[in-house]
PDB file of C-alpha atoms in Angstrom:
ATOM      1  CA  MET A 851      38.089 110.710-106.844  1.00  0.00           C
ATOM      2  CA  SER A 852      37.661 114.439-106.137  1.00  0.00           C
ATOM      3  CA  LYS A 853      36.958 115.316-102.538  1.00  0.00           C
ATOM      4  CA  GLU A 854      33.716 117.084-101.714  1.00  0.00           C
ATOM      5  CA  TYR A 855      34.175 117.270 -97.925  1.00  0.00           C
ATOM      6  CA  LYS A 856      37.106 118.390 -95.822  1.00  0.00           C
ATOM      7  CA  ALA A 857      35.972 116.044 -93.065  1.00  0.00           C
ATOM      8  CA  ALA A 858      33.257 113.562 -92.201  1.00  0.00           C
ATOM      9  CA  VAL A 859      32.227 113.311 -88.537  1.00  0.00           C
ATOM     10  CA  LEU A 860      30.639 110.042 -87.436  1.00  0.00           C
ATOM     11  CA  GLY A 861      28.609 110.654 -84.306  1.00  0.00           C
ATOM     12  CA  ALA A 862      27.883 114.254 -85.264  1.00  0.00           C
ATOM     13  CA  ASN A 863      25.014 114.501 -82.753  1.00  0.00           C
ATOM     14  CA  SER A 864      27.145 113.477 -79.743  1.00  0.00           C
ATOM     15  CA  PHE A 865      28.432 116.085 -77.277  1.00  0.00           C
ATOM     16  CA  ILE A 866      31.950 116.240 -78.733  1.00  0.00           C
ATOM     17  CA  GLY A 867      30.840 115.419 -82.288  1.00  0.00           C
ATOM     18  CA  LYS A 868      28.447 118.381 -82.332  1.00  0.00           C
ATOM     19  CA  ALA A 869      31.091 120.772 -80.976  1.00  0.00           C
ATOM     20  CA  LEU A 870      33.602 119.464 -83.525  1.00  0.00           C
ATOM     21  CA  CYS A 871      31.181 119.992 -86.411  1.00  0.00           C
ATOM     22  CA  ASP A 872      30.411 123.519 -85.191  1.00  0.00           C
ATOM     23  CA  GLU A 873      34.106 124.463 -85.177  1.00  0.00           C
ATOM     24  CA  LEU A 874      34.773 122.854 -88.566  1.00  0.00           C
ATOM     25  CA  ASN A 875      31.874 124.862 -89.955  1.00  0.00           C
ATOM     26  CA  ASN A 876      33.201 128.020 -88.250  1.00  0.00           C
ATOM     27  CA  ARG A 877      36.426 127.483 -90.175  1.00  0.00           C
ATOM     28  CA  ARG A 878      34.351 127.258 -93.364  1.00  0.00           C
ATOM     29  CA  TYR A 879      35.258 123.645 -94.002  1.00  0.00           C
ATOM     30  CA  ASN A 880      32.724 121.594 -95.909  1.00  0.00           C
ATOM     31  CA  VAL A 881      31.670 118.966 -93.356  1.00  0.00           C
ATOM     32  CA  LEU A 882      29.662 115.771 -93.720  1.00  0.00           C
ATOM     33  CA  GLU A 883      27.768 115.367 -90.443  1.00  0.00           C
ATOM     34  CA  VAL A 884      26.820 111.706 -89.966  1.00  0.00           C
ATOM     35  CA  THR A 885      24.296 111.126 -87.184  1.00  0.00           C
ATOM     36  CA  ARG A 886      23.105 107.910 -85.558  1.00  0.00           C
ATOM     37  CA  ASP A 887      19.869 108.148 -87.560  1.00  0.00           C
ATOM     38  CA  GLN A 888      21.927 107.898 -90.737  1.00  0.00           C
ATOM     39  CA  LEU A 889      24.448 105.331 -89.526  1.00  0.00           C
ATOM     40  CA  ASP A 890      23.688 103.258 -86.436  1.00  0.00           C
ATOM     41  CA  ILE A 891      26.961 101.504 -85.632  1.00  0.00           C
ATOM     42  CA  CYS A 892      25.171  98.758 -83.683  1.00  0.00           C
ATOM     43  CA  ASP A 893      22.845  97.970 -86.568  1.00  0.00           C
ATOM     44  CA  TYR A 894      25.103  98.339 -89.581  1.00  0.00           C
ATOM     45  CA  ASP A 895      24.441  96.623 -92.896  1.00  0.00           C
ATOM     46  CA  SER A 896      26.811  97.166 -95.841  1.00  0.00           C
ATOM     47  CA  GLU A 897      24.099  97.042 -98.494  1.00  0.00           C
ATOM     48  CA  ILE A 898      21.584  99.211 -96.650  1.00  0.00           C
ATOM     49  CA  HIS A 899      24.117 101.874 -95.689  1.00  0.00           C
ATOM     50  CA  MET A 900      26.284 101.936 -98.821  1.00  0.00           C
ATOM     51  CA  ASP A 901      24.926 105.337 -99.910  1.00  0.00           C
ATOM     52  CA  ILE A 902      26.230 107.045 -96.763  1.00  0.00           C
ATOM     53  CA  ILE A 903      29.531 105.131 -97.036  1.00  0.00           C
ATOM     54  CA  ARG A 904      29.994 106.550-100.541  1.00  0.00           C
ATOM     55  CA  LYS A 905      29.385 110.047 -99.174  1.00  0.00           C
ATOM     56  CA  ILE A 906      31.939 109.488 -96.414  1.00  0.00           C
ATOM     57  CA  ALA A 907      34.424 108.424 -99.108  1.00  0.00           C
ATOM     58  CA  LEU A 908      34.307 111.983-100.493  1.00  0.00           C
ATOM     59  CA  SER A 909      36.115 113.260 -97.371  1.00  0.00           C
ATOM     60  CA  GLU A 910      39.791 113.957 -96.753  1.00  0.00           C
ATOM     61  CA  TYR A 911      39.533 113.218 -93.015  1.00  0.00           C
ATOM     62  CA  ILE A 912      37.181 111.011 -91.016  1.00  0.00           C
ATOM     63  CA  TYR A 913      36.531 111.683 -87.330  1.00  0.00           C
ATOM     64  CA  ILE A 914      35.010 108.751 -85.452  1.00  0.00           C
ATOM     65  CA  ALA A 915      33.087 110.218 -82.508  1.00  0.00           C
ATOM     66  CA  SER A 916      30.400 107.537 -82.556  1.00  0.00           C
ATOM     67  CA  TRP A 917      30.040 104.996 -79.738  1.00  0.00           C
ATOM     68  CA  ALA A 918      26.933 103.499 -78.165  1.00  0.00           C
ATOM     69  CA  GLY A 919      28.360 102.520 -74.755  1.00  0.00           C
ATOM     70  CA  THR A 920      29.522 105.814 -73.278  1.00  0.00           C
ATOM     71  CA  LYS A 921      26.694 105.774 -70.708  1.00  0.00           C
ATOM     72  CA  ASP A 922      26.957 102.031 -70.024  1.00  0.00           C
ATOM     73  CA  LEU A 923      30.645 101.616 -69.285  1.00  0.00           C
ATOM     74  CA  TYR A 924      30.339  98.076 -67.918  1.00  0.00           C
ATOM     75  CA  ASN A 925      27.768  96.803 -70.414  1.00  0.00           C
ATOM     76  CA  GLU A 926      29.632  94.090 -72.332  1.00  0.00           C
ATOM     77  CA  GLN A 927      27.056  93.640 -75.076  1.00  0.00           C
ATOM     78  CA  ILE A 928      26.548  97.248 -76.142  1.00  0.00           C
ATOM     79  CA  ASN A 929      30.263  98.120 -76.074  1.00  0.00           C
ATOM     80  CA  LYS A 930      31.146  94.971 -78.021  1.00  0.00           C
ATOM     81  CA  SER A 931      28.468  95.843 -80.586  1.00  0.00           C
ATOM     82  CA  SER A 932      29.915  99.347 -80.950  1.00  0.00           C
ATOM     83  CA  CYS A 933      33.374  97.931 -81.585  1.00  0.00           C
ATOM     84  CA  GLU A 934      32.229  95.306 -84.081  1.00  0.00           C
ATOM     85  CA  GLY A 935      29.952  97.729 -85.928  1.00  0.00           C
ATOM     86  CA  LEU A 936      32.664 100.348 -86.302  1.00  0.00           C
ATOM     87  CA  ILE A 937      35.151  97.760 -87.562  1.00  0.00           C
ATOM     88  CA  LYS A 938      32.684  96.762 -90.301  1.00  0.00           C
ATOM     89  CA  ILE A 939      32.076 100.402 -91.192  1.00  0.00           C
ATOM     90  CA  LEU A 940      35.797 101.165 -91.271  1.00  0.00           C
ATOM     91  CA  GLY A 941      36.374  98.171 -93.549  1.00  0.00           C
ATOM     92  CA  ASP A 942      33.831  99.454 -96.068  1.00  0.00           C
ATOM     93  CA  VAL A 943      35.102 103.034 -95.745  1.00  0.00           C
ATOM     94  CA  LEU A 944      38.701 102.016 -96.442  1.00  0.00           C
ATOM     95  CA  LYS A 945      37.641 100.020 -99.512  1.00  0.00           C
ATOM     96  CA  THR A 946      35.587 102.910-100.866  1.00  0.00           C
ATOM     97  CA  GLY A 947      37.893 105.927-100.635  1.00  0.00           C
ATOM     98  CA  LYS A 948      41.366 107.313-100.007  1.00  0.00           C
ATOM     99  CA  TYR A 949      41.865 109.587 -97.014  1.00  0.00           C
ATOM    100  CA  LYS A 950      44.544 111.739 -95.441  1.00  0.00           C
ATOM    101  CA  ALA A 951      43.769 110.369 -91.996  1.00  0.00           C
ATOM    102  CA  ILE A 952      41.271 108.455 -89.902  1.00  0.00           C
ATOM    103  CA  ILE A 953      40.857 110.086 -86.481  1.00  0.00           C
ATOM    104  CA  GLN A 954      39.445 108.041 -83.620  1.00  0.00           C
ATOM    105  CA  LEU A 955      38.213 109.591 -80.382  1.00  0.00           C
ATOM    106  CA  GLY A 956      39.598 107.234 -77.765  1.00  0.00           C
ATOM    107  CA  SER A 957      39.422 107.398 -73.983  1.00  0.00           C
ATOM    108  CA  GLN A 958      41.402 107.416 -70.763  1.00  0.00           C
ATOM    109  CA  ALA A 959      39.418 104.256 -69.962  1.00  0.00           C
ATOM    110  CA  GLU A 960      41.726 102.315 -72.296  1.00  0.00           C
ATOM    111  CA  TYR A 961      44.565 102.737 -69.784  1.00  0.00           C
ATOM    112  CA  GLY A 962      42.630 101.452 -66.802  1.00  0.00           C
ATOM    113  CA  ILE A 963      43.722 102.397 -63.272  1.00  0.00           C
ATOM    114  CA  HIS A 964      47.330 103.474 -62.693  1.00  0.00           C
ATOM    115  CA  THR A 965      47.433 104.902 -59.182  1.00  0.00           C
ATOM    116  CA  GLY A 966      50.556 106.923 -58.480  1.00  0.00           C
ATOM    117  CA  GLU A 967      51.786 106.819 -62.093  1.00  0.00           C
ATOM    118  CA  VAL A 968      52.127 109.487 -64.733  1.00  0.00           C
ATOM    119  CA  VAL A 969      50.224 108.027 -67.675  1.00  0.00           C
ATOM    120  CA  ASP A 970      51.643 108.733 -71.115  1.00  0.00           C
ATOM    121  CA  GLU A 971      51.028 107.111 -74.481  1.00  0.00           C
ATOM    122  CA  LYS A 972      53.519 104.312 -73.721  1.00  0.00           C
ATOM    123  CA  THR A 973      51.784 103.270 -70.501  1.00  0.00           C
ATOM    124  CA  GLU A 974      50.503  99.690 -70.571  1.00  0.00           C
ATOM    125  CA  CYS A 975      46.754  99.531 -71.162  1.00  0.00           C
ATOM    126  CA  LYS A 976      44.850  97.554 -68.525  1.00  0.00           C
ATOM    127  CA  PRO A 977      41.204  98.580 -69.010  1.00  0.00           C
ATOM    128  CA  ILE A 978      38.757  97.500 -66.323  1.00  0.00           C
ATOM    129  CA  SER A 979      35.480  98.533 -67.983  1.00  0.00           C
ATOM    130  CA  ALA A 980      33.857  97.039 -71.073  1.00  0.00           C
ATOM    131  CA  TYR A 981      33.976 100.526 -72.574  1.00  0.00           C
ATOM    132  CA  GLY A 982      37.753 100.791 -72.154  1.00  0.00           C
ATOM    133  CA  LYS A 983      38.317  97.208 -73.277  1.00  0.00           C
ATOM    134  CA  TYR A 984      36.414  97.561 -76.550  1.00  0.00           C
ATOM    135  CA  LYS A 985      37.689 101.070 -77.280  1.00  0.00           C
ATOM    136  CA  LEU A 986      41.189  99.604 -77.078  1.00  0.00           C
ATOM    137  CA  GLU A 987      40.223  96.600 -79.209  1.00  0.00           C
ATOM    138  CA  PHE A 988      38.807  98.896 -81.877  1.00  0.00           C
ATOM    139  CA  TYR A 989      41.992 100.967 -81.976  1.00  0.00           C
ATOM    140  CA  GLN A 990      44.203  97.877 -82.292  1.00  0.00           C
ATOM    141  CA  LYS A 991      42.134  96.403 -85.128  1.00  0.00           C
ATOM    142  CA  ALA A 992      41.718  99.761 -86.868  1.00  0.00           C
ATOM    143  CA  LYS A 993      45.480 100.350 -86.665  1.00  0.00           C
ATOM    144  CA  GLU A 994      46.157  97.078 -88.466  1.00  0.00           C
ATOM    145  CA  MET A 995      43.562  97.872 -91.143  1.00  0.00           C
ATOM    146  CA  CYS A 996      44.891 101.396 -91.744  1.00  0.00           C
ATOM    147  CA  GLU A 997      48.509 100.230 -91.929  1.00  0.00           C
ATOM    148  CA  LYS A 998      47.569  97.811 -94.716  1.00  0.00           C
ATOM    149  CA  THR A 999      46.038 100.659 -96.724  1.00  0.00           C
ATOM    150  CA  ASN A1000      48.775 103.227 -95.896  1.00  0.00           C
ATOM    151  CA  ILE A1001      46.340 105.596 -94.203  1.00  0.00           C
ATOM    152  CA  ARG A1002      47.290 107.402 -91.014  1.00  0.00           C
ATOM    153  CA  LEU A1003      45.272 106.420 -87.950  1.00  0.00           C
ATOM    154  CA  ILE A1004      45.339 108.969 -85.158  1.00  0.00           C
ATOM    155  CA  GLU A1005      43.748 108.184 -81.812  1.00  0.00           C
ATOM    156  CA  TYR A1006      43.197 110.990 -79.337  1.00  0.00           C
ATOM    157  CA  ARG A1007      42.697 109.583 -75.836  1.00  0.00           C
ATOM    158  CA  LEU A1008      40.460 112.070 -74.070  1.00  0.00           C
ATOM    159  CA  HIS A1009      40.384 112.738 -70.373  1.00  0.00           C
ATOM    160  CA  SER A1010      37.179 114.059 -68.789  1.00  0.00           C
ATOM    161  CA  VAL A1011      35.675 116.625 -71.175  1.00  0.00           C
ATOM    162  CA  TYR A1012      33.147 119.106 -69.790  1.00  0.00           C
ATOM    163  CA  GLY A1013      31.307 122.097 -71.180  1.00  0.00           C
ATOM    164  CA  LYS A1014      28.035 123.578 -72.298  1.00  0.00           C
ATOM    165  CA  ASN A1015      25.464 121.102 -73.656  1.00  0.00           C
ATOM    166  CA  ARG A1016      27.101 118.143 -71.868  1.00  0.00           C
ATOM    167  CA  ILE A1017      24.478 115.713 -70.569  1.00  0.00           C
ATOM    168  CA  GLY A1018      25.417 113.315 -67.772  1.00  0.00           C
ATOM    169  CA  GLY A1019      28.735 112.673 -66.091  1.00  0.00           C
ATOM    170  CA  VAL A1020      29.748 113.295 -62.472  1.00  0.00           C
ATOM    171  CA  LEU A1021      30.556 116.976 -62.852  1.00  0.00           C
ATOM    172  CA  GLN A1022      27.478 117.889 -64.876  1.00  0.00           C
ATOM    173  CA  ASN A1023      25.209 115.969 -62.491  1.00  0.00           C
ATOM    174  CA  VAL A1024      26.704 117.813 -59.508  1.00  0.00           C
ATOM    175  CA  ILE A1025      26.246 121.182 -61.228  1.00  0.00           C
ATOM    176  CA  THR A1026      22.629 120.401 -62.096  1.00  0.00           C
ATOM    177  CA  CYS A1027      21.918 119.266 -58.538  1.00  0.00           C
ATOM    178  CA  LEU A1028      23.542 122.323 -56.936  1.00  0.00           C
ATOM    179  CA  LYS A1029      21.769 124.745 -59.260  1.00  0.00           C
ATOM    180  CA  THR A1030      18.348 123.249 -58.604  1.00  0.00           C
ATOM    181  CA  THR A1031      18.426 122.273 -54.907  1.00  0.00           C
ATOM    182  CA  LYS A1032      21.489 124.224 -53.619  1.00  0.00           C
ATOM    183  CA  GLU A1033      22.806 121.054 -52.001  1.00  0.00           C
ATOM    184  CA  CYS A1034      24.236 117.728 -53.127  1.00  0.00           C
ATOM    185  CA  ALA A1035      25.454 114.530 -51.416  1.00  0.00           C
ATOM    186  CA  MET A1036      28.172 112.286 -52.829  1.00  0.00           C
ATOM    187  CA  LYS A1037      28.509 108.620 -51.919  1.00  0.00           C
ATOM    188  CA  THR A1038      32.332 108.685 -52.019  1.00  0.00           C
ATOM    189  CA  ASP A1039      34.975 111.002 -50.549  1.00  0.00           C
ATOM    190  CA  CYS A1040      35.731 112.318 -54.071  1.00  0.00           C
ATOM    191  CA  SER A1041      39.459 111.982 -53.456  1.00  0.00           C
ATOM    192  CA  GLN A1042      40.265 110.459 -56.841  1.00  0.00           C
ATOM    193  CA  LEU A1043      42.309 112.545 -59.272  1.00  0.00           C
ATOM    194  CA  PHE A1044      40.686 114.041 -62.358  1.00  0.00           C
ATOM    195  CA  ASP A1045      41.855 116.164 -65.258  1.00  0.00           C
ATOM    196  CA  TYR A1046      38.847 118.053 -66.609  1.00  0.00           C
ATOM    197  CA  VAL A1047      39.430 119.658 -70.009  1.00  0.00           C
ATOM    198  CA  TYR A1048      37.000 122.215 -71.417  1.00  0.00           C
ATOM    199  CA  VAL A1049      35.294 121.179 -74.645  1.00  0.00           C
ATOM    200  CA  ASP A1050      36.680 124.144 -76.647  1.00  0.00           C
ATOM    201  CA  ASP A1051      40.255 123.133 -75.741  1.00  0.00           C
ATOM    202  CA  CYS A1052      39.443 119.535 -76.652  1.00  0.00           C
ATOM    203  CA  ILE A1053      38.147 120.566 -80.082  1.00  0.00           C
ATOM    204  CA  ASP A1054      41.253 122.667 -80.747  1.00  0.00           C
ATOM    205  CA  ALA A1055      43.345 119.596 -79.937  1.00  0.00           C
ATOM    206  CA  LEU A1056      41.281 117.361 -82.221  1.00  0.00           C
ATOM    207  CA  LEU A1057      41.820 119.766 -85.105  1.00  0.00           C
ATOM    208  CA  THR A1058      45.604 119.424 -84.870  1.00  0.00           C
ATOM    209  CA  ALA A1059      45.124 116.304 -87.006  1.00  0.00           C
ATOM    210  CA  ILE A1060      44.216 118.645 -89.865  1.00  0.00           C
ATOM    211  CA  ASP A1061      46.244 121.714 -88.919  1.00  0.00           C
ATOM    212  CA  CYS A1062      49.527 119.912 -88.204  1.00  0.00           C
ATOM    213  CA  GLU A1063      49.282 116.761 -90.351  1.00  0.00           C
ATOM    214  CA  LEU A1064      50.026 114.633 -87.292  1.00  0.00           C
ATOM    215  CA  TYR A1065      51.875 111.357 -87.567  1.00  0.00           C
ATOM    216  CA  ALA A1066      49.866 108.204 -86.944  1.00  0.00           C
ATOM    217  CA  GLY A1067      49.724 107.219 -83.294  1.00  0.00           C
ATOM    218  CA  ILE A1068      48.145 107.917 -79.913  1.00  0.00           C
ATOM    219  CA  TYR A1069      47.906 111.387 -78.363  1.00  0.00           C
ATOM    220  CA  ASN A1070      46.555 112.195 -74.898  1.00  0.00           C
ATOM    221  CA  ILE A1071      44.226 115.182 -74.507  1.00  0.00           C
ATOM    222  CA  GLY A1072      43.746 116.774 -71.103  1.00  0.00           C
ATOM    223  CA  SER A1073      44.106 120.136 -69.420  1.00  0.00           C
ATOM    224  CA  GLY A1074      47.481 119.364 -67.860  1.00  0.00           C
ATOM    225  CA  ARG A1075      46.026 120.424 -64.490  1.00  0.00           C
ATOM    226  CA  ILE A1076      45.372 117.594 -62.030  1.00  0.00           C
ATOM    227  CA  TYR A1077      43.093 118.025 -59.003  1.00  0.00           C
ATOM    228  CA  HIS A1078      41.099 115.825 -56.647  1.00  0.00           C
ATOM    229  CA  LEU A1079      37.443 115.603 -57.609  1.00  0.00           C
ATOM    230  CA  TYR A1080      36.441 117.404 -54.412  1.00  0.00           C
ATOM    231  CA  ASP A1081      38.696 120.335 -55.434  1.00  0.00           C
ATOM    232  CA  TYR A1082      36.787 120.634 -58.699  1.00  0.00           C
ATOM    233  CA  ILE A1083      33.459 120.420 -56.863  1.00  0.00           C
ATOM    234  CA  GLU A1084      34.495 123.102 -54.377  1.00  0.00           C
ATOM    235  CA  MET A1085      35.396 125.380 -57.307  1.00  0.00           C
ATOM    236  CA  VAL A1086      31.863 124.828 -58.624  1.00  0.00           C
ATOM    237  CA  CYS A1087      30.447 125.773 -55.213  1.00  0.00           C
ATOM    238  CA  GLU A1088      32.591 128.900 -55.180  1.00  0.00           C
ATOM    239  CA  ALA A1089      31.367 129.826 -58.661  1.00  0.00           C
ATOM    240  CA  LEU A1090      27.832 129.612 -57.265  1.00  0.00           C
ATOM    241  CA  SER A1091      28.798 132.365 -54.794  1.00  0.00           C
ATOM    242  CA  GLY A1092      28.975 129.995 -51.853  1.00  0.00           C
ATOM    243  CA  GLU A1093      25.229 129.345 -51.954  1.00  0.00           C
ATOM    244  CA  ALA A1094      25.696 125.613 -52.569  1.00  0.00           C
ATOM    245  CA  PHE A1095      26.342 122.960 -49.919  1.00  0.00           C
ATOM    246  CA  MET A1096      28.191 119.693 -50.556  1.00  0.00           C
ATOM    247  CA  LYS A1097      28.293 116.572 -48.405  1.00  0.00           C
ATOM    248  CA  TYR A1098      30.958 113.957 -49.128  1.00  0.00           C
ATOM    249  CA  GLY A1099      30.988 110.245 -48.352  1.00  0.00           C
ATOM    250  CA  ASN A1100      33.669 108.471 -46.336  1.00  0.00           C
ATOM    251  CA  TYR A1101      35.134 105.964 -48.798  1.00  0.00           C
ATOM    252  CA  LYS A1102      37.187 106.158 -51.994  1.00  0.00           C
ATOM    253  CA  ASP A1103      35.791 105.235 -55.404  1.00  0.00           C
ATOM    254  CA  THR A1104      38.092 102.357 -56.405  1.00  0.00           C
ATOM    255  CA  LYS A1105      36.588 101.960 -59.886  1.00  0.00           C
ATOM    256  CA  SER A1106      37.619 105.402 -61.097  1.00  0.00           C
ATOM    257  CA  PRO A1107      41.063 106.041 -62.558  1.00  0.00           C
ATOM    258  CA  ASP A1108      43.392 107.913 -60.244  1.00  0.00           C
ATOM    259  CA  PHE A1109      46.442 109.089 -62.142  1.00  0.00           C
ATOM    260  CA  ALA A1110      48.230 112.065 -63.642  1.00  0.00           C
ATOM    261  CA  TYR A1111      47.645 112.369 -67.392  1.00  0.00           C
ATOM    262  CA  ASP A1112      50.689 113.358 -69.482  1.00  0.00           C
ATOM    263  CA  ILE A1113      49.781 115.546 -72.501  1.00  0.00           C
ATOM    264  CA  SER A1114      53.344 116.559 -73.416  1.00  0.00           C
ATOM    265  CA  LYS A1115      53.446 114.479 -76.634  1.00  0.00           C
ATOM    266  CA  LEU A1116      50.652 116.475 -78.276  1.00  0.00           C
ATOM    267  CA  ARG A1117      52.154 119.714 -76.995  1.00  0.00           C
ATOM    268  CA  HIS A1118      55.565 118.832 -78.427  1.00  0.00           C
ATOM    269  CA  CYS A1119      54.254 117.671 -81.813  1.00  0.00           C
ATOM    270  CA  THR A1120      51.817 120.517 -82.431  1.00  0.00           C
ATOM    271  CA  GLY A1121      52.431 123.415 -80.065  1.00  0.00           C
ATOM    272  CA  TRP A1122      48.856 122.991 -78.798  1.00  0.00           C
ATOM    273  CA  GLU A1123      48.152 124.357 -75.342  1.00  0.00           C
ATOM    274  CA  PRO A1124      44.874 124.255 -73.369  1.00  0.00           C
ATOM    275  CA  GLN A1125      43.652 127.816 -72.882  1.00  0.00           C
ATOM    276  CA  ILE A1126      40.632 127.632 -70.575  1.00  0.00           C
ATOM    277  CA  PRO A1127      41.174 127.146 -66.821  1.00  0.00           C
ATOM    278  CA  PHE A1128      38.527 125.184 -64.962  1.00  0.00           C
ATOM    279  CA  GLU A1129      37.147 128.241 -63.145  1.00  0.00           C
ATOM    280  CA  LYS A1130      36.492 130.019 -66.454  1.00  0.00           C
ATOM    281  CA  GLY A1131      34.927 126.912 -67.989  1.00  0.00           C
ATOM    282  CA  ILE A1132      32.526 126.577 -65.053  1.00  0.00           C
ATOM    283  CA  HIS A1133      31.437 130.203 -65.415  1.00  0.00           C
ATOM    284  CA  GLU A1134      30.785 129.537 -69.125  1.00  0.00           C
ATOM    285  CA  ILE A1135      28.485 126.653 -68.139  1.00  0.00           C
ATOM    286  CA  LEU A1136      26.710 128.544 -65.368  1.00  0.00           C
TER     287      LEU A1136
END
């Protein structure tokens, strides 16, 4: 079967999916952008959706950026439905075409909480949220399916991605609050460790699957720069010329991961390096 598309992106209208499609188009790749309107992973039917599956089969690479539970991390039902729907879709996709690689956008949530540890791709996964649990389950099942068909499965586990057009999330909510009211109050002390990576750096990392013909496996994506959340927030306040006022709570958020994220595997395998420091990324947003 001749290939019509360089890549298909499932979840093309998501924050990262949209940015990925934009960059693929900038590189003049022919891209199949698959939105939720075309393929709802929680309401998938093989017969109804076979036309779009056949289109996906015309791609060399498939990026899976689609997930329905990103805003409901502890919702068991919606995250389970996302996992089960994607497994069905992947099964039909693998039967319909031959691909160079399937690329899944995973998450730091698959690792769970590892306080005081440096988390690399060999770290034991102990997810605490339904989102992390079912993201991990999808990867494990997809890995088995891809191995049977001799297709590379690459999972990029993303740390906190921020940037223009991002809706929701702690950082974006703080920025919106500070820009509109000039003050913001947090319930916690914001002492947990984060690794915010700018969306442009994230997209460059995701494209190493095409540029470098990566081996199958898991690759962490982050900025390589670890700060406490309150450090990030204070940098936002500084970017607002000191006109913003923050008030912090007096207890630690025990449900948020608090660890250092190791991105050396992707660096070693591809030569990729994040280019945009947090201060510059914030100015891009503002």
